Short mmCIF file of C-alpha atoms in Angstrom, two decimals:
data_model
loop_
_atom_site.label_atom_id
_atom_site.label_comp_id
_atom_site.label_asym_id
_atom_site.label_seq_id
_atom_site.Cartn_x
_atom_site.Cartn_y
_atom_site.Cartn_z
CA ASP W 15 38.53 6.85 -10.10
CA VAL W 16 36.00 9.00 -11.89
CA LYS W 17 37.57 11.73 -13.89
CA VAL W 18 35.73 14.94 -14.69
CA THR W 19 37.66 17.07 -17.15
CA GLN W 20 37.01 20.72 -17.87
CA SER W 21 38.54 21.90 -21.11
CA SER W 22 40.12 25.12 -19.87
CA ARG W 23 41.68 26.06 -16.54
CA TYR W 24 41.76 29.81 -17.25
CA LEU W 25 39.81 31.74 -19.86
CA VAL W 26 39.63 35.43 -20.73
CA LYS W 27 36.80 36.61 -22.95
CA ARG W 28 35.42 39.95 -24.09
CA THR W 29 32.03 41.35 -23.19
CA GLY W 30 29.40 40.20 -25.69
CA GLU W 31 31.27 37.10 -26.84
CA LYS W 32 29.57 33.71 -26.91
CA VAL W 33 31.51 31.43 -24.58
CA PHE W 34 31.51 27.64 -24.42
CA LEU W 35 32.70 25.77 -21.31
CA GLU W 36 33.12 22.05 -21.87
CA CYS W 37 32.96 19.24 -19.34
CA VAL W 38 33.60 15.54 -19.98
CA GLN W 39 33.31 12.62 -17.55
CA ASP W 40 34.58 9.12 -18.19
CA MET W 41 32.48 6.88 -15.92
CA ASP W 42 29.08 6.79 -17.62
CA HIS W 43 27.51 8.98 -14.95
CA GLU W 44 23.88 9.86 -15.52
CA ASN W 45 23.79 13.24 -13.79
CA MET W 46 25.90 16.28 -14.58
CA PHE W 47 25.91 19.76 -13.07
CA TRP W 48 27.29 23.24 -13.61
CA TYR W 49 28.01 25.50 -10.62
CA ARG W 50 29.64 28.86 -10.26
CA GLN W 51 31.56 29.82 -7.14
CA ASP W 52 32.03 33.38 -5.97
CA PRO W 53 33.56 34.74 -2.75
CA GLY W 54 30.89 35.17 -0.09
CA LEU W 55 28.22 33.49 -2.22
CA GLY W 56 29.42 29.89 -2.16
CA LEU W 57 28.55 27.41 -4.88
CA ARG W 58 25.40 28.19 -6.83
CA LEU W 59 23.78 25.76 -9.25
CA ILE W 60 23.34 27.08 -12.80
CA TYR W 61 21.97 24.08 -14.71
CA PHE W 62 21.90 20.33 -14.34
CA SER W 63 21.11 17.30 -16.46
CA TYR W 64 19.71 14.01 -15.23
CA ASP W 65 20.61 12.18 -18.44
CA VAL W 66 21.48 12.74 -22.08
CA LYS W 67 19.29 15.28 -23.88
CA MET W 68 17.76 16.34 -20.54
CA LYS W 69 18.34 19.66 -18.79
CA GLU W 70 16.91 21.49 -15.81
CA LYS W 71 17.39 25.05 -14.59
CA GLY W 72 19.19 25.52 -11.32
CA ASP W 73 19.09 28.55 -9.05
CA ILE W 74 20.77 31.08 -11.38
CA PRO W 75 20.17 30.10 -15.05
CA GLU W 76 19.80 33.62 -16.44
CA GLY W 77 22.35 34.37 -19.15
CA TYR W 78 23.33 30.73 -19.54
CA SER W 79 22.24 27.71 -21.55
CA VAL W 80 23.45 24.12 -21.68
CA SER W 81 23.77 21.23 -24.09
CA ARG W 82 24.02 17.50 -23.44
CA GLU W 83 24.01 15.65 -26.74
CA LYS W 84 26.18 12.78 -25.44
CA LYS W 85 26.12 11.22 -22.01
CA GLU W 86 29.74 12.02 -21.23
CA ARG W 87 29.69 15.69 -22.24
CA PHE W 88 27.87 18.64 -20.67
CA SER W 89 28.47 22.08 -22.13
CA LEU W 90 27.72 25.43 -20.51
CA ILE W 91 27.10 28.32 -22.91
CA LEU W 92 27.26 32.00 -22.05
CA GLU W 93 25.13 33.49 -24.82
CA SER W 94 26.59 37.00 -24.51
CA ALA W 95 29.29 37.22 -21.86
CA SER W 96 29.06 40.02 -19.33
CA THR W 97 31.49 41.18 -16.64
CA ASN W 98 29.20 39.86 -13.87
CA GLN W 99 29.79 36.37 -15.24
CA THR W 100 33.43 36.56 -14.21
CA SER W 101 33.69 33.60 -11.82
CA MET W 102 35.01 30.13 -11.13
CA TYR W 103 32.88 27.57 -12.99
CA LEU W 104 32.74 24.03 -11.66
CA CYS W 105 31.35 20.98 -13.42
CA ALA W 106 30.34 17.89 -11.46
CA SER W 107 28.89 14.46 -12.16
CA ARG W 108 27.41 11.58 -10.23
CA THR W 109 25.80 8.21 -10.69
CA ILE W 110 22.61 7.00 -9.06
CA ARG W 111 23.49 3.33 -9.65
CA THR W 112 25.52 2.96 -6.47
CA GLY W 113 24.81 3.73 -2.85
CA ASP W 114 27.29 6.58 -2.72
CA ARG W 115 25.54 9.58 -4.16
CA GLY W 116 28.34 12.10 -3.88
CA TYR W 117 29.31 14.39 -6.71
CA THR W 118 32.76 14.41 -8.32
CA PHE W 119 33.99 17.82 -9.43
CA GLY W 120 36.22 18.85 -12.28
CA SER W 121 39.21 21.11 -11.66
CA GLY W 122 37.27 24.25 -12.53
CA THR W 123 37.49 26.99 -15.14
CA ARG W 124 38.30 30.48 -13.96
CA LEU W 125 36.58 32.78 -16.45
CA THR W 126 37.35 36.47 -16.67
CA VAL W 127 35.13 38.67 -18.84
CA VAL W 128 36.69 42.02 -19.76
CA GLN K 19 14.20 28.06 0.34
CA LYS K 20 16.13 25.06 1.57
CA GLU K 21 19.24 26.17 3.42
CA VAL K 22 22.47 24.75 4.72
CA GLU K 23 24.24 26.82 7.35
CA GLN K 24 27.85 26.73 8.48
CA ASN K 25 30.00 29.05 10.54
CA SER K 26 32.31 30.75 8.07
CA GLY K 27 35.23 30.81 10.51
CA PRO K 28 38.08 30.99 10.31
CA LEU K 29 38.48 28.16 12.78
CA SER K 30 42.03 27.93 14.08
CA VAL K 31 43.35 24.85 15.89
CA PRO K 32 46.88 23.78 16.90
CA GLU K 33 48.53 20.85 15.19
CA GLY K 34 47.48 17.55 16.79
CA ALA K 35 44.19 18.90 18.15
CA ILE K 36 40.66 17.87 17.17
CA ALA K 37 38.91 20.20 14.74
CA SER K 38 35.13 20.26 14.97
CA LEU K 39 33.09 21.59 12.04
CA ASN K 40 29.35 22.02 12.27
CA CYS K 41 26.46 22.30 9.85
CA THR K 42 22.69 22.67 10.18
CA TYR K 43 20.08 22.22 7.49
CA SER K 44 16.53 23.43 7.19
CA ASP K 45 14.55 20.60 5.58
CA ARG K 46 13.66 17.45 7.51
CA GLY K 47 13.26 15.62 4.19
CA SER K 48 17.02 15.65 3.67
CA GLN K 49 18.43 12.23 2.90
CA SER K 50 22.10 12.48 2.01
CA PHE K 51 24.87 14.51 3.61
CA PHE K 52 28.39 15.23 2.45
CA TRP K 53 31.56 16.95 3.52
CA TYR K 54 33.87 18.39 0.88
CA ARG K 55 37.33 19.84 1.36
CA GLN K 56 38.45 22.69 -0.88
CA TYR K 57 41.98 24.01 -0.99
CA SER K 58 42.47 27.58 -2.19
CA GLY K 59 42.13 27.79 -5.97
CA LYS K 60 41.13 24.14 -6.27
CA SER K 61 37.82 22.34 -6.77
CA PRO K 62 35.90 20.63 -3.94
CA GLU K 63 36.98 17.11 -3.05
CA LEU K 64 34.53 14.67 -1.43
CA ILE K 65 35.90 13.40 1.88
CA MET K 66 32.87 11.97 3.69
CA SER K 67 29.28 10.97 2.99
CA ILE K 68 26.71 9.92 5.58
CA TYR K 69 23.13 8.79 5.12
CA SER K 70 21.88 7.51 8.50
CA ASN K 71 21.92 8.74 12.07
CA GLY K 72 25.07 8.14 14.06
CA ASP K 73 28.78 8.28 13.38
CA LYS K 74 30.81 7.27 10.36
CA GLU K 75 34.57 7.05 10.65
CA ASP K 76 37.20 7.09 7.92
CA GLY K 77 40.76 7.41 9.13
CA ARG K 78 41.16 10.69 11.01
CA PHE K 79 37.72 11.89 9.90
CA THR K 80 34.40 11.22 11.65
CA ALA K 81 31.07 12.45 10.34
CA GLN K 82 28.16 12.66 12.76
CA LEU K 83 24.51 12.95 11.76
CA ASN K 84 21.53 13.78 13.96
CA LYS K 85 18.40 14.04 11.84
CA ALA K 86 16.15 14.95 14.77
CA SER K 87 18.28 18.03 15.44
CA GLN K 88 18.96 18.60 11.71
CA TYR K 89 22.65 18.71 12.45
CA VAL K 90 25.70 17.19 10.80
CA SER K 91 29.29 17.58 11.94
CA LEU K 92 32.80 16.65 10.90
CA LEU K 93 35.56 15.86 13.39
CA ILE K 94 39.18 15.82 12.28
CA ARG K 95 41.45 14.10 14.79
CA ASP K 96 45.19 14.78 15.02
CA SER K 97 44.82 17.83 12.81
CA GLN K 98 47.72 18.54 10.45
CA PRO K 99 48.74 21.77 8.67
CA SER K 100 47.80 20.00 5.42
CA ASP K 101 44.19 19.93 6.68
CA SER K 102 44.06 23.73 6.37
CA ALA K 103 41.32 24.33 3.79
CA THR K 104 37.69 25.33 3.47
CA TYR K 105 35.24 22.59 4.42
CA LEU K 106 31.90 22.56 2.65
CA CYS K 107 28.80 20.85 4.02
CA ALA K 108 26.32 19.73 1.37
CA VAL K 109 22.87 18.16 1.46
CA ILE K 110 20.62 16.36 -1.02
CA TYR K 111 16.94 16.65 -0.23
CA ASN K 112 15.55 13.79 -2.27
CA GLN K 113 16.67 10.82 -4.35
CA GLY K 114 17.13 12.71 -7.57
CA GLY K 115 17.68 16.12 -6.12
CA LYS K 116 20.39 18.64 -6.45
CA LEU K 117 23.19 19.20 -3.97
CA ILE K 118 22.80 22.29 -1.78
CA PHE K 119 26.00 23.68 -0.28
CA GLY K 120 26.70 25.66 2.83
CA GLN K 121 29.00 28.67 2.67
CA GLY K 122 31.95 26.68 3.97
CA THR K 123 34.12 26.89 7.09
CA GLU K 124 37.74 27.93 6.72
CA LEU K 125 40.01 25.79 8.89
CA SER K 126 43.56 26.79 9.78
CA VAL K 127 45.83 24.29 11.53
CA LYS K 128 48.83 26.00 13.13
CA PRO K 129 52.13 24.09 13.49
#
């Protein structure tokens, strides 16, 4: 089975800090995604990457950036954390090589900004 | 704005009954359709994918797709308390496109 690993399950950071959320997948998937999930708002796409070194803005990229220097790793960066970035962050990956195009999600990082 | 709509629920069914979850989507160009299950505090787990009109069965789960009506549904037969979760409908609009999620339907199966 594909494994998508997010480095932290819970994280507490201070306002203004630079925050790095790491995601690693072990099945050579081309595409990787970062979502945030908030009550009443569902899952919203922040950034995605079709392949290494590539990145595309999702629906809510403001205040975030990403890095994908290696195929297996996709990092989400909060340049200057703010309290409205308190949320559950979910990383996902998928391959386009097979007929099943579903995403596999990591276990999530619950970030609290104080 | 491409949209995926679900009733938020909660949907409550007795143990052993059939649970029916529904989803509509706005863009006729949609190609791939998915149902995810999410337990409280956990990440979404893919349970069904469907790409062509008709039914697809996997154990107690059946996904139904009607592209003409822009409608996709999930039936859970012999519902169990362990099926209590939020079910997310998701759609991809083109081959390389991003996954768009509905708001999710909360299902509660009562013993």
